[in-house]
C-alpha positions as a printed NumPy array, in Angstrom:
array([[ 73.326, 179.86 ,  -1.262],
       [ 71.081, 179.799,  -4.463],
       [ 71.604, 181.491,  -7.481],
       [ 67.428, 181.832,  -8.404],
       [ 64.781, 183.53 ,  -6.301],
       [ 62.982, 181.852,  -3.399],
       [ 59.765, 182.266,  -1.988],
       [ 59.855, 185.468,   0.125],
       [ 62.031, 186.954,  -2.913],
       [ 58.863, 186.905,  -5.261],
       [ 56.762, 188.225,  -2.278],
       [ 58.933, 191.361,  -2.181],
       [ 59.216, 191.449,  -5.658],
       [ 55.267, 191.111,  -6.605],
       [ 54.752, 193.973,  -3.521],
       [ 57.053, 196.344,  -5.155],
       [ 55.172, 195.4  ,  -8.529],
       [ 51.806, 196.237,  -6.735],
       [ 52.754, 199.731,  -4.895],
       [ 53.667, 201.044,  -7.894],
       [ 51.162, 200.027, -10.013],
       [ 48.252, 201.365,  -7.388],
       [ 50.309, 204.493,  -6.388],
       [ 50.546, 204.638, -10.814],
       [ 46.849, 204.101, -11.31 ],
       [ 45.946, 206.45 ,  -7.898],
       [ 47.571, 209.271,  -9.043],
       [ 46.463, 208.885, -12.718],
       [ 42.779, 208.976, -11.969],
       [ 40.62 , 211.95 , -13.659],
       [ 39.338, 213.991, -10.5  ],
       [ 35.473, 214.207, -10.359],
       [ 34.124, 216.535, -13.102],
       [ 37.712, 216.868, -14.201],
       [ 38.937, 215.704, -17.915],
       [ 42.673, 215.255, -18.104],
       [ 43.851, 217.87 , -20.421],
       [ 47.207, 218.173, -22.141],
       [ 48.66 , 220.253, -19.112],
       [ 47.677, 217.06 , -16.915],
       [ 49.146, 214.461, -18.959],
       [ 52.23 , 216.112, -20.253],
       [ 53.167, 218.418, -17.571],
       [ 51.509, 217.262, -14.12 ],
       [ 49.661, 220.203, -14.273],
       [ 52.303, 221.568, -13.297],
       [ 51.966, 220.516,  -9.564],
       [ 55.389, 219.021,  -8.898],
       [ 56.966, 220.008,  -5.066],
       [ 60.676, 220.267,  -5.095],
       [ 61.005, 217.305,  -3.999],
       [ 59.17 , 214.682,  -6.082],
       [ 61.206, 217.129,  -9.22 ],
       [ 64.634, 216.103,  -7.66 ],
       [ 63.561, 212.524,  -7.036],
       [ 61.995, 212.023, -10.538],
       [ 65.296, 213.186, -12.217],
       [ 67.234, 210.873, -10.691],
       [ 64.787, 208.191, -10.906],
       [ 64.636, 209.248, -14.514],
       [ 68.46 , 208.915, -15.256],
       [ 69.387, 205.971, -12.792],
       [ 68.19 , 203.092, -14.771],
       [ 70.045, 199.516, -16.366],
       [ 72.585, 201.379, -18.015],
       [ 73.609, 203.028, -14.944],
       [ 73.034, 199.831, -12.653],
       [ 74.446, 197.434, -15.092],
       [ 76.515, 199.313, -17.72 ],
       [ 78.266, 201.581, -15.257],
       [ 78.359, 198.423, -12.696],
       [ 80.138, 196.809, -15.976],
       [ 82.72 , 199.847, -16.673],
       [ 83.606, 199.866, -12.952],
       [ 84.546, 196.42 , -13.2  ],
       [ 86.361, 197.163, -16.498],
       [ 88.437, 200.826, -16.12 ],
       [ 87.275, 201.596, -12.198],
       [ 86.084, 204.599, -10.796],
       [ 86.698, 207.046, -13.521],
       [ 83.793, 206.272, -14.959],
       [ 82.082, 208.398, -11.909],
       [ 82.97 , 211.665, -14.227],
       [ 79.757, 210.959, -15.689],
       [ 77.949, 211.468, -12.26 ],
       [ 79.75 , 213.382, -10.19 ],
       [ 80.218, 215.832, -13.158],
       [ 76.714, 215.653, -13.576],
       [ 75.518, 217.229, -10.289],
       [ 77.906, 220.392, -11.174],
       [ 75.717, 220.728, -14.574],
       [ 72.46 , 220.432, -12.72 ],
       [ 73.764, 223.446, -11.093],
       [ 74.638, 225.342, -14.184],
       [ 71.177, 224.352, -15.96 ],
       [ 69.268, 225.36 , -12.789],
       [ 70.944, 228.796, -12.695],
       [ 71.049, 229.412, -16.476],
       [ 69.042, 227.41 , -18.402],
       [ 65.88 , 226.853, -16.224],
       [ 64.922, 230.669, -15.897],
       [ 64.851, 231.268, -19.557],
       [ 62.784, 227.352, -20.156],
       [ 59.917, 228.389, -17.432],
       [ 59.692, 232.051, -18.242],
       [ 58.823, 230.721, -21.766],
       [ 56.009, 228.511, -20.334],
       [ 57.637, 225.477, -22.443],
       [ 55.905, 221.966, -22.741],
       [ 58.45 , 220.667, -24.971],
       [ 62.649, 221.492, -25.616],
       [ 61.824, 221.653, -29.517],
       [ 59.106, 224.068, -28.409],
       [ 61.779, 226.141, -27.11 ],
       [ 63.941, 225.992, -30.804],
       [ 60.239, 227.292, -32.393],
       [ 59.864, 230.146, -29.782],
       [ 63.82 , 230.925, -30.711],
       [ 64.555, 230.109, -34.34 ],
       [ 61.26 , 228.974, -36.583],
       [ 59.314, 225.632, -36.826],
       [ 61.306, 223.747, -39.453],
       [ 64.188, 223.831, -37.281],
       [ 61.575, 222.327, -34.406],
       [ 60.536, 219.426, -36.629],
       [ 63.899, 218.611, -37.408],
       [ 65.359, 218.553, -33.937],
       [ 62.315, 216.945, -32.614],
       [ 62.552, 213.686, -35.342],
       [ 66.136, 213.673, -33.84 ],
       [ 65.099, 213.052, -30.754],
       [ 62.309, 210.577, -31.601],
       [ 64.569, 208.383, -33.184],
       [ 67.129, 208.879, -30.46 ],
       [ 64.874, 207.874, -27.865],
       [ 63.407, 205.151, -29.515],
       [ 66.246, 203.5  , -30.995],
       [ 68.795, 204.228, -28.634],
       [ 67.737, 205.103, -24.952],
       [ 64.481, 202.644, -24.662],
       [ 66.278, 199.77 , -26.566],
       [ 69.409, 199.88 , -24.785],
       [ 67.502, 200.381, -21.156],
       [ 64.631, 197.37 , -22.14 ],
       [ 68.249, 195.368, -23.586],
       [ 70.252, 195.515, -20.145],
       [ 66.302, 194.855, -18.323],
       [ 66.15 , 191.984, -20.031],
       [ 69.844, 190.894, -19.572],
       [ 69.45 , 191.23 , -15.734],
       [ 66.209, 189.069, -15.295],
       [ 67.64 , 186.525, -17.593],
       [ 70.408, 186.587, -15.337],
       [ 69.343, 186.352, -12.01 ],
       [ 65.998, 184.838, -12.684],
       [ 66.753, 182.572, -15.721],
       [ 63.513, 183.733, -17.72 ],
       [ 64.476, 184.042, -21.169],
       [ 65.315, 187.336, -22.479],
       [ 62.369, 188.364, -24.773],
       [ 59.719, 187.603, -22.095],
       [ 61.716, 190.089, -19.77 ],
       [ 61.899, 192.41 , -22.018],
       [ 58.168, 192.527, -22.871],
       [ 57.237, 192.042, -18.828],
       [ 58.973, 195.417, -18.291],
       [ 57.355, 197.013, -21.101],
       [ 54.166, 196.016, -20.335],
       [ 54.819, 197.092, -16.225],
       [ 55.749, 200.344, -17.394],
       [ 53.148, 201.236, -19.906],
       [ 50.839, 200.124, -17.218],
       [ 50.568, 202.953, -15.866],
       [ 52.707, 205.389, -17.844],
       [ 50.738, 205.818, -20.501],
       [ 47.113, 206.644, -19.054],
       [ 48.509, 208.862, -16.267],
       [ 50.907, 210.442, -18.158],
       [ 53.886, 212.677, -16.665],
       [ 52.14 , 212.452, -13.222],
       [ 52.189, 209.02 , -12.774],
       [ 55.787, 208.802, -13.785],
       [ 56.922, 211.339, -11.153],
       [ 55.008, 210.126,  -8.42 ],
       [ 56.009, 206.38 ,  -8.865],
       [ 59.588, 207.709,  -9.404],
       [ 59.338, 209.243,  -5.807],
       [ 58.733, 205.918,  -4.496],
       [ 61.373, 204.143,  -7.327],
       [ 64.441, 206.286,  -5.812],
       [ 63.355, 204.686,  -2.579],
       [ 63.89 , 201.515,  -3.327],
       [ 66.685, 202.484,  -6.212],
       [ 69.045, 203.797,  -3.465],
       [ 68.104, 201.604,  -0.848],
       [ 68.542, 198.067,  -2.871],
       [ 71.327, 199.608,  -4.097],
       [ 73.309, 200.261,  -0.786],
       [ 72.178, 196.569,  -0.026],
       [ 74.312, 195.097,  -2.933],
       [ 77.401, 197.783,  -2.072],
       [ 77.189, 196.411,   1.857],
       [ 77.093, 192.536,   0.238],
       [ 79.822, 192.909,  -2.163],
       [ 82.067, 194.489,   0.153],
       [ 81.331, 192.819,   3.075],
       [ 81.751, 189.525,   1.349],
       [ 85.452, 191.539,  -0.044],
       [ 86.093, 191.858,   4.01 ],
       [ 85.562, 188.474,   4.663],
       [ 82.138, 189.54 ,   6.8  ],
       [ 84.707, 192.197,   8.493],
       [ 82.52 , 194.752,   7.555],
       [ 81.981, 197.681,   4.919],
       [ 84.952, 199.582,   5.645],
       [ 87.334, 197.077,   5.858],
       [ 86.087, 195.746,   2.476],
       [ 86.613, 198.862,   0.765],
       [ 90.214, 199.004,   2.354],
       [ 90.706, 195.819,   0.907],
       [ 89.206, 196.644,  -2.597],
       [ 91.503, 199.536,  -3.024],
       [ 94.695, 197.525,  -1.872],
       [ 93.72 , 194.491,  -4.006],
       [ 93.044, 196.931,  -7.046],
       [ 94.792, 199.864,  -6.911],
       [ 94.648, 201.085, -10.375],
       [ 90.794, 200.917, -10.664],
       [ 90.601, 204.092,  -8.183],
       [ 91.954, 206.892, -10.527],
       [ 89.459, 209.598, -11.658],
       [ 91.688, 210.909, -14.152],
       [ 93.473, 208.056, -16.567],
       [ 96.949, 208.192, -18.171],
       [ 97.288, 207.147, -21.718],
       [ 99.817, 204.641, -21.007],
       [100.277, 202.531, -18.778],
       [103.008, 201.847, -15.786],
       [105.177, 199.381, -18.176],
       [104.656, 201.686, -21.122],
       [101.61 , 199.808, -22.613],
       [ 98.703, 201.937, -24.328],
       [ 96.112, 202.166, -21.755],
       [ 92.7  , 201.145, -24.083],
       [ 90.401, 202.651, -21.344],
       [ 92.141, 206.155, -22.369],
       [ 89.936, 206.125, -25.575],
       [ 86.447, 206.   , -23.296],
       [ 87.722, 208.48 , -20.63 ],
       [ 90.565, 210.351, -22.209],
       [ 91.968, 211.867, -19.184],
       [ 91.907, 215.252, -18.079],
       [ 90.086, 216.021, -21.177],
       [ 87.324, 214.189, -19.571],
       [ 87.03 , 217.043, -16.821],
       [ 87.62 , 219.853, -19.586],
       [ 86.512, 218.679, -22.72 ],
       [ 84.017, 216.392, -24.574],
       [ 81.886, 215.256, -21.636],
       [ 80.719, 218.848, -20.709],
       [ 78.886, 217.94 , -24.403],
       [ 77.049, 214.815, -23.079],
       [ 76.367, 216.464, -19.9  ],
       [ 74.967, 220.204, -20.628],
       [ 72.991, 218.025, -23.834],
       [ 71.478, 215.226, -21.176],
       [ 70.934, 217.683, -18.297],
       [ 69.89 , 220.692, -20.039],
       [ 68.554, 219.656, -23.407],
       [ 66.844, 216.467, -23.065],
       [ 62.916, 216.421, -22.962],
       [ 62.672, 213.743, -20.492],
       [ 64.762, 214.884, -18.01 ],
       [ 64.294, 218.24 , -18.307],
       [ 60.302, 217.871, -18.434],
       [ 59.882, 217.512, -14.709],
       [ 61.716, 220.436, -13.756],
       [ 58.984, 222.225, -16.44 ],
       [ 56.2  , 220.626, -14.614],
       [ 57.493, 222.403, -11.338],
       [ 54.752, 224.701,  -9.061],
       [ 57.599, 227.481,  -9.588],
       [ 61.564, 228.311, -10.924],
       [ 62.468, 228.521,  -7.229],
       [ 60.617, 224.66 ,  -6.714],
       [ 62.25 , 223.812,  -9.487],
       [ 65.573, 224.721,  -8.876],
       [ 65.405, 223.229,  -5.316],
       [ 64.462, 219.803,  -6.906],
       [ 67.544, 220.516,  -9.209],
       [ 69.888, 220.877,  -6.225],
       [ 68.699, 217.934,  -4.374],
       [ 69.061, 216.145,  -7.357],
       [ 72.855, 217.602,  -7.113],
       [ 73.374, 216.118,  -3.994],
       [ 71.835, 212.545,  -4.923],
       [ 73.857, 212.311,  -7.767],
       [ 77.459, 212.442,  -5.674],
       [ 75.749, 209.633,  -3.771],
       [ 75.264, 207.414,  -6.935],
       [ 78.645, 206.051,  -8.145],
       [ 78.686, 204.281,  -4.575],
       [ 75.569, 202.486,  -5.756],
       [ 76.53 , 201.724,  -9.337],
       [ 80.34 , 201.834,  -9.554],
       [ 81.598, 200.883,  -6.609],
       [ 80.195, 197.393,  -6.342],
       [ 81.149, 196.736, -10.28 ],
       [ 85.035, 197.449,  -8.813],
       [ 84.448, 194.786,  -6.056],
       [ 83.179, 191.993,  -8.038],
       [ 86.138, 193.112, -10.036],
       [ 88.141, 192.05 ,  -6.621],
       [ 85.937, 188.873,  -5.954],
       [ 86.688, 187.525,  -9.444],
       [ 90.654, 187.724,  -9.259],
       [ 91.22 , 186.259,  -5.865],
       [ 90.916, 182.309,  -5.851],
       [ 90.052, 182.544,  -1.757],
       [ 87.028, 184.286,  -2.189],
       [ 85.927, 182.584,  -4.822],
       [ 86.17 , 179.359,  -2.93 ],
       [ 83.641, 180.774,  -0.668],
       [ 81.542, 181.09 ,  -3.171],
       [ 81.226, 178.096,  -4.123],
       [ 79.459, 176.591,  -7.481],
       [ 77.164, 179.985,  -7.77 ],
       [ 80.696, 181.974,  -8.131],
       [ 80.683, 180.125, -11.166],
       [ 77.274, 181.197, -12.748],
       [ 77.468, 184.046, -15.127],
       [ 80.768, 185.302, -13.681],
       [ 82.053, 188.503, -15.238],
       [ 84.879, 189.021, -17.299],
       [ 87.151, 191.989, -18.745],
       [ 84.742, 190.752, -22.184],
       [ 81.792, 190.14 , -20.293],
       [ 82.106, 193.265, -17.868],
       [ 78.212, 193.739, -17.653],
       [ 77.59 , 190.652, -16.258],
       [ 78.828, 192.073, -12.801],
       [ 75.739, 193.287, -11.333],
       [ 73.538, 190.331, -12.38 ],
       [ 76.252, 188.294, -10.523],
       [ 76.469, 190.099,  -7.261],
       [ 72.921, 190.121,  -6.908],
       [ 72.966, 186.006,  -6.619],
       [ 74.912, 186.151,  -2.927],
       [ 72.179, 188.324,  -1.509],
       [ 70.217, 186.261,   1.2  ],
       [ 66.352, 185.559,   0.723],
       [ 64.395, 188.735,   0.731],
       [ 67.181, 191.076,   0.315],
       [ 67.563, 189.678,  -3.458],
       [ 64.041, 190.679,  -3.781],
       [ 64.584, 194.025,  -2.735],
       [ 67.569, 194.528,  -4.394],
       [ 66.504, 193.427,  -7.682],
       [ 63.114, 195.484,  -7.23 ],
       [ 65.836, 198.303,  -7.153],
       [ 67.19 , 197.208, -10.561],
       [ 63.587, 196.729, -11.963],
       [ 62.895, 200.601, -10.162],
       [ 65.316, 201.917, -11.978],
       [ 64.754, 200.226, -15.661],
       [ 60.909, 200.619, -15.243],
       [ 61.278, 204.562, -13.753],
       [ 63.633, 205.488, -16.901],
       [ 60.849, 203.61 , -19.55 ],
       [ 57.972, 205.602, -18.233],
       [ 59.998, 208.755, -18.563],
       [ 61.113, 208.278, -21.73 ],
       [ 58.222, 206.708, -23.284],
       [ 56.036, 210.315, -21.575],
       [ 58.821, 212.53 , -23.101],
       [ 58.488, 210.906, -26.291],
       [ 54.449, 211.018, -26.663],
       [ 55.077, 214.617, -26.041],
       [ 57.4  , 215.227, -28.681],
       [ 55.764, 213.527, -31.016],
       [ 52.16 , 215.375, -30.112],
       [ 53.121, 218.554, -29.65 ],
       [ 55.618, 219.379, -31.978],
       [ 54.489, 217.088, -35.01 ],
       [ 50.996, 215.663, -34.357],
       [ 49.626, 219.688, -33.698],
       [ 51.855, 221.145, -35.893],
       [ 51.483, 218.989, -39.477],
       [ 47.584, 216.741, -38.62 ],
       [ 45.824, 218.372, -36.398],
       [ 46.001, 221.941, -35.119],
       [ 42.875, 222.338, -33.862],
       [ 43.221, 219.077, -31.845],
       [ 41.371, 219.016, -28.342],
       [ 42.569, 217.849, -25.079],
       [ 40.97 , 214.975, -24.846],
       [ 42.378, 213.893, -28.612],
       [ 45.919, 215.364, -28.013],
       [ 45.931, 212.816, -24.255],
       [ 44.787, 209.886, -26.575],
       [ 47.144, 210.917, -29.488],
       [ 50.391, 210.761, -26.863],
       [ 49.249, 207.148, -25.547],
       [ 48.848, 205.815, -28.996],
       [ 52.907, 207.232, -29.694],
       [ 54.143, 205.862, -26.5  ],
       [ 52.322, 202.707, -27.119],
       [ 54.118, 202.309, -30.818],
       [ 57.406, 203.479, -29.459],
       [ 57.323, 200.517, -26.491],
       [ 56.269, 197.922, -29.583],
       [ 59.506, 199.471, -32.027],
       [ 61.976, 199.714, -28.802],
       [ 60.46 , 195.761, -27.736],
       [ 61.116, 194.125, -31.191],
       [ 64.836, 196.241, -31.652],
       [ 66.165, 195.601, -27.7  ],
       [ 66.976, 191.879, -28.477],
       [ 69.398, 192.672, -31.562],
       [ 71.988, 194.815, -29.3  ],
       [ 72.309, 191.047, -27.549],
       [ 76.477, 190.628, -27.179],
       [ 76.989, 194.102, -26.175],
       [ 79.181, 194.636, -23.853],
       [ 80.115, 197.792, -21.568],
       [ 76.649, 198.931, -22.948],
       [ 76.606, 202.559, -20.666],
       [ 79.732, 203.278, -23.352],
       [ 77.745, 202.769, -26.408],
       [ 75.071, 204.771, -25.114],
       [ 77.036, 207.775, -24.494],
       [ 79.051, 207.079, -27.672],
       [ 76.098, 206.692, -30.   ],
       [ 74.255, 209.767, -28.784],
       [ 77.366, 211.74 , -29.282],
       [ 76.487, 211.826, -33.028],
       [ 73.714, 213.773, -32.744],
       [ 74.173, 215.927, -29.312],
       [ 77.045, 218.068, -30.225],
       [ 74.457, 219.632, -33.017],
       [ 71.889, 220.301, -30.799],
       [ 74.049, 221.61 , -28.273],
       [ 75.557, 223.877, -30.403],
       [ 72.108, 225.408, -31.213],
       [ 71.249, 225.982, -28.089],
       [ 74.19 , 226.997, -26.665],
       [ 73.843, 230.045, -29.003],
       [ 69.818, 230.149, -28.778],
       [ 69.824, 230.934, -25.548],
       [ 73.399, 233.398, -24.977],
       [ 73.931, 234.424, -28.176],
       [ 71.297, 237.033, -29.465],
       [ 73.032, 236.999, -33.483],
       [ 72.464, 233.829, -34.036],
       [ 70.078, 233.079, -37.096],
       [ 67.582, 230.51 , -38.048],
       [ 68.894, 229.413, -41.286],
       [ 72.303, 228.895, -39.818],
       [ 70.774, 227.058, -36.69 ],
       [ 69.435, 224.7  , -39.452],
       [ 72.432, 224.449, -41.04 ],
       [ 75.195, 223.809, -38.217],
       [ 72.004, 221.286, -36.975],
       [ 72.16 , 219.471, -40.166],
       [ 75.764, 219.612, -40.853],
       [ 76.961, 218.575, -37.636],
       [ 75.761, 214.831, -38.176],
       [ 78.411, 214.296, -41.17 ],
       [ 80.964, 216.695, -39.516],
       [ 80.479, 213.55 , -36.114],
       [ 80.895, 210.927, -38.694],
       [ 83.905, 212.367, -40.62 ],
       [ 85.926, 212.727, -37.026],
       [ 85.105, 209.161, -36.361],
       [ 86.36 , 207.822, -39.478],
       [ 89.085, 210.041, -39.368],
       [ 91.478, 208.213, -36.614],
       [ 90.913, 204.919, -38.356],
       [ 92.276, 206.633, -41.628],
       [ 94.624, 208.747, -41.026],
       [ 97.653, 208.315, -38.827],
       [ 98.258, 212.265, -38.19 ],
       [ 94.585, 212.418, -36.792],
       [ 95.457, 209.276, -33.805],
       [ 94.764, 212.043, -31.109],
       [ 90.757, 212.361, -31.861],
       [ 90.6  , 208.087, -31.491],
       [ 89.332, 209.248, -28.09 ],
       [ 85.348, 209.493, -29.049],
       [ 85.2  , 212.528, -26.357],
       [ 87.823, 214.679, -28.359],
       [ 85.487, 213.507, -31.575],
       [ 82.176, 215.116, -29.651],
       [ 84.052, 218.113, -28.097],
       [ 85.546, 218.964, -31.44 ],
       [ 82.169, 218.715, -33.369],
       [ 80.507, 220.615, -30.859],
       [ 82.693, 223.344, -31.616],
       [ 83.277, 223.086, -35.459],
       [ 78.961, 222.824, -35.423],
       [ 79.068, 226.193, -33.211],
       [ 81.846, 227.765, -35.617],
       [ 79.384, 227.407, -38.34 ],
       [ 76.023, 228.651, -37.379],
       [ 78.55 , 231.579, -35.788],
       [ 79.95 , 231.927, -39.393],
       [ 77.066, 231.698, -41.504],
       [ 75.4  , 234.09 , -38.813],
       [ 77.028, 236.766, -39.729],
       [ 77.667, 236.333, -43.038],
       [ 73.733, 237.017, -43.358],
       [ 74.665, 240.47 , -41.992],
       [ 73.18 , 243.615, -40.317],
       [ 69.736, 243.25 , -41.965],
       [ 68.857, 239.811, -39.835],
       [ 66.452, 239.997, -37.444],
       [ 67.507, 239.263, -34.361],
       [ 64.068, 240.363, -32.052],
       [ 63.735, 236.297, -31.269],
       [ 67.141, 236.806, -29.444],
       [ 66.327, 236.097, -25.233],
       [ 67.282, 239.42 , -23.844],
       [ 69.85 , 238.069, -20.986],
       [ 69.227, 240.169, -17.662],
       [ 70.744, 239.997, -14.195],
       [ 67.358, 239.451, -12.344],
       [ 66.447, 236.519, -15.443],
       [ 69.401, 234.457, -13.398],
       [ 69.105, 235.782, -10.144],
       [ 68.626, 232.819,  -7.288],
       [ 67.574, 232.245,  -3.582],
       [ 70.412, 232.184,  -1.052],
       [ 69.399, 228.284,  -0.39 ],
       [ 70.457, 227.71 ,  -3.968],
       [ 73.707, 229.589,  -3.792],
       [ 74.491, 228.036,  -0.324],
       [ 73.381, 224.144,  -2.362],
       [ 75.401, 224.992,  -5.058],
       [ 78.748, 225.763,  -3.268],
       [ 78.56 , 222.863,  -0.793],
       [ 78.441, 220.552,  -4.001],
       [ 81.393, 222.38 ,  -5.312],
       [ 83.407, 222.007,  -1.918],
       [ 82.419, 218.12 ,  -2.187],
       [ 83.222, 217.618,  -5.849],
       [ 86.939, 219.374,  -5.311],
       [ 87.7  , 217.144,  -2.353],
       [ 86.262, 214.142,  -4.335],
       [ 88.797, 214.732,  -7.015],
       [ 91.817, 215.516,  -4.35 ],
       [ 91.096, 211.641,  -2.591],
       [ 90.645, 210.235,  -6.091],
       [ 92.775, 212.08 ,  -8.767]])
């Protein structure tokens, strides 16, 4: 057993590296007589079958954070950090039956594009330099951080050439074929994503089983570790000790409060996820790429969760460790270290299934740059490049205008990534970091799209506002003993979301009777009306999610 890559491990590994590169540059080539407009680049020309839509979203969201920062809270708190997935596939229901009809009727190429159609442009510009510096500083640092981690992990290359090697392997193609490169590769990424995956779930619990087999390693996972299979966390534990995982997943208030904020925001307002459901040849493709994503996504925490809770296992009992031998003892994970777990599985696999396995890992990191270094080009060139330089821009400038953003973003995101270095249980930051700024935008939408009253000036207001009204509940807890019950960061987003919504509700009608209201989205029957396929989808997932919660409560 060797803890670095052999020979047939590169040869998988530089395959994967070439498939996607040609199936990239393939699909990004300008047809004969054909120059790639804005619709092509941004939008796919809006081409996308069901299911390359529902393979690109997950391929989209799975990336290092989930593999190694959810891999890392499993080995830390357990399953209930599966909320965030398995509540995720019943909010790709609710944004393919709600939000999607109301996005496509509107023929959107951008989310802010949506606030402009609704509310007015300065309201546009500011949401969409929230989301620029969101995606930049936040989602492509963190993913090209925990990228970089893993290679320097398994592979020993030091952590700023990683991180640059998957830049430059997913601007590569990314940014000269634009959105349809990114889905197309990301059909083939969620094939390896899921496979590789299942390969390091079968290791780590067949090593568990003592080569007994995958069943009789999870058996042994849950008997070993009991308390790391609870969905729903108690905020003290058996003896009477406070239970510090309560403050990430606070819980019941997990299923009914703050993380319907960071899911309904990632799912429904987020350009690149949402973008490839806007790219779809129809609503009705699009919402059957939704629900397959549904179903995908109760698939995942086996892939990303489970085998953090097993290495959890392997660590704690001496026997298995012995069998391990002196690799056991390379990077091994710890309650400090938690997201060193996946890295550290991935060392047993055998020769060639490493390679695989890690060209899983690199699927998902590389999948999740392209999308949101596309998402952010289009941000920045739609809604600020054509609406404050150029408005007469052509398509050929606008194409040229996104690769130069997405370019700049990768260099920003390349020289910030190695300054998170330290962090630990990094998939918590992420979630806890964005929930500064999603409860705001949430809150506008929200009442954008169901509540025909709402103004523009208090849009821009509760949008503003709700940044210091997310920092004054965080500081709160820390200050004042009577306010201990919002130390759970959920409680802090759930409760902004709703003091944000209070006061664009508030100052809404305080501008009275003479507002106009004609931008308000006339909400019909037939706007939300959906095939009997989706209906059938949708209450299968329910049926699956209940019985989920009954084996796992």
């Amino acid at each position: 057993m060797t803890a670095g890559f052999d020979t047939w491990d590169y040869v998988v590994f530089i395959a994967y590296a070439i498939l996607i590169l040609g199936v990239g540059l393939w699909v990004s080539r300008d047809k004969k007589g054909h120059q790639k407009n804005a619709e092509d680049y941004f939008l796919a020309s809006k081409s996308l079958p069901w299911w390359a839509i529902g393979a690109s979203l997950i391929a989209a969201n799975i990336s290092a954070e989930q593999f190694i920062g959810m891999s890392g809270s499993g080995f830390a708190l357990g399953l209930a950090i599966a909320s965030y997935e398995w509540m995720a596939a019943l909010t790709l229901i609710i944004v393919g039956k709600y939000f999607l009809p109301i996005f496509i009727e509107k023929g959107l190429y951008t989310i802010p594009e949506f606030v402009e159609k609704r509310f007015s442009t300065n309201l546009k510009t500011i949401l969409a330099v929230f989301w620029l510096g969101l995606y930049v500083f936040v989602n492509l640092t963190s993913v090209l951080y925990l990228g970089g981690l893993a290679i320097e992990t398994i592979m020993g290359v030091d952590m700023m050439y990683a991180i640059v090697g998957l830049a430059l392997f997913a601007a590569a193609y990314s940014l000269y074929g634009g959105l349809s490169a990114v889905a197309w590769t990301d059909v083939i990424q969620v094939i390896f994503l899921v496979l590789g995956g299942l390969v390091t779930t079968y290791l780590a619990l067949n090593t568990v089983s003592g080569g007994e087999g995958v069943m009789v390693g999870f058996h042994k996972v849950w008997d070993a570790a009991p308390e790391k299979f609870h969905m729903v966390l108690e905020e003290f534990n058996s003896d009477g000790s406070v239970n510090s995982n309560y403050l990430d997943l606070p819980g019941i208030w997990v299923l009914i409060g703050g993380l319907w904020v960071a899911n309904l925001y990632y799912w429904g307002f987020n350009q690149y996820i949402i973008q490839r459901t806007l790219a779809a040849k129809s609503l009705k493709e699009s919402q059957k790429g939704i629900l397959l994503a549904a179903f995908l996504k109760l698939l995942i925490p086996l892939i990303v969760v489970v085998p953090g809770i097993a290495a959890y296992v392997m660590v704690n009992d001496p026997e298995i460790m012995a069998t391990l031998g002196e690799v056991g003892q390379l990077n091994k994970p710890s309650l400090e270290q938690a997201d060193k777990a996946y890295p550290w599985l991935l060392q047993f696999l055998p020769t060639g299934l490493k390679g695989v396995a890690f060209a899983a890992l690199a699927a998902a990191i590389v999948s999740s740059l392209a999308s949101m270094l596309n998402s952010t080009s289009t941000i920045f060139t739609m809604d600020i490049y054509k609406q404050y330089f150029n408005k007469e821009a052509g398509d050929k400038k606008t194409v040229n205008v996104g690769r130069i953003t997405a370019a700049v973003a990768l260099v920003i995101a390349v020289l910030v990534a190695p300054l998170l270095d330290g962090l630990d249980q990094a998939f918590q930051y992420i979630q806890e970091y964005t929930g500064l700024v999603s409860p705001g935008i949430l809150a506008v939408f929200l009442l954008g799209l169901f509540w025909r009253k709402t103004t523009n000036k208090a849009a821009i207001w509760g949008a503003i506002l709700s940044i210091p009204v997310a920092l004054a509940l965080k500081v709160l807890p820390k200050q004042l003993e009577a306010f201990d019950w919002l130390a759970p960061w959920m409680h802090q987003m759930g409760l902004a979301t709703l003091l944000s919504m209070g006061i664009i509700m508030i100052l809404s009608n305080a501008e009275g009777k003479g507002t106009d209201d004609s931008k308000g989205i006339p909400l019909t029957k037939e706007l939300f009306k959906t095939t009997p396929l989706f209906n059938i989808g949708s209450f299968v997932v329910m049926v699956i999610l209940a019985v989920l919660y009954a084996i796992f409560w």
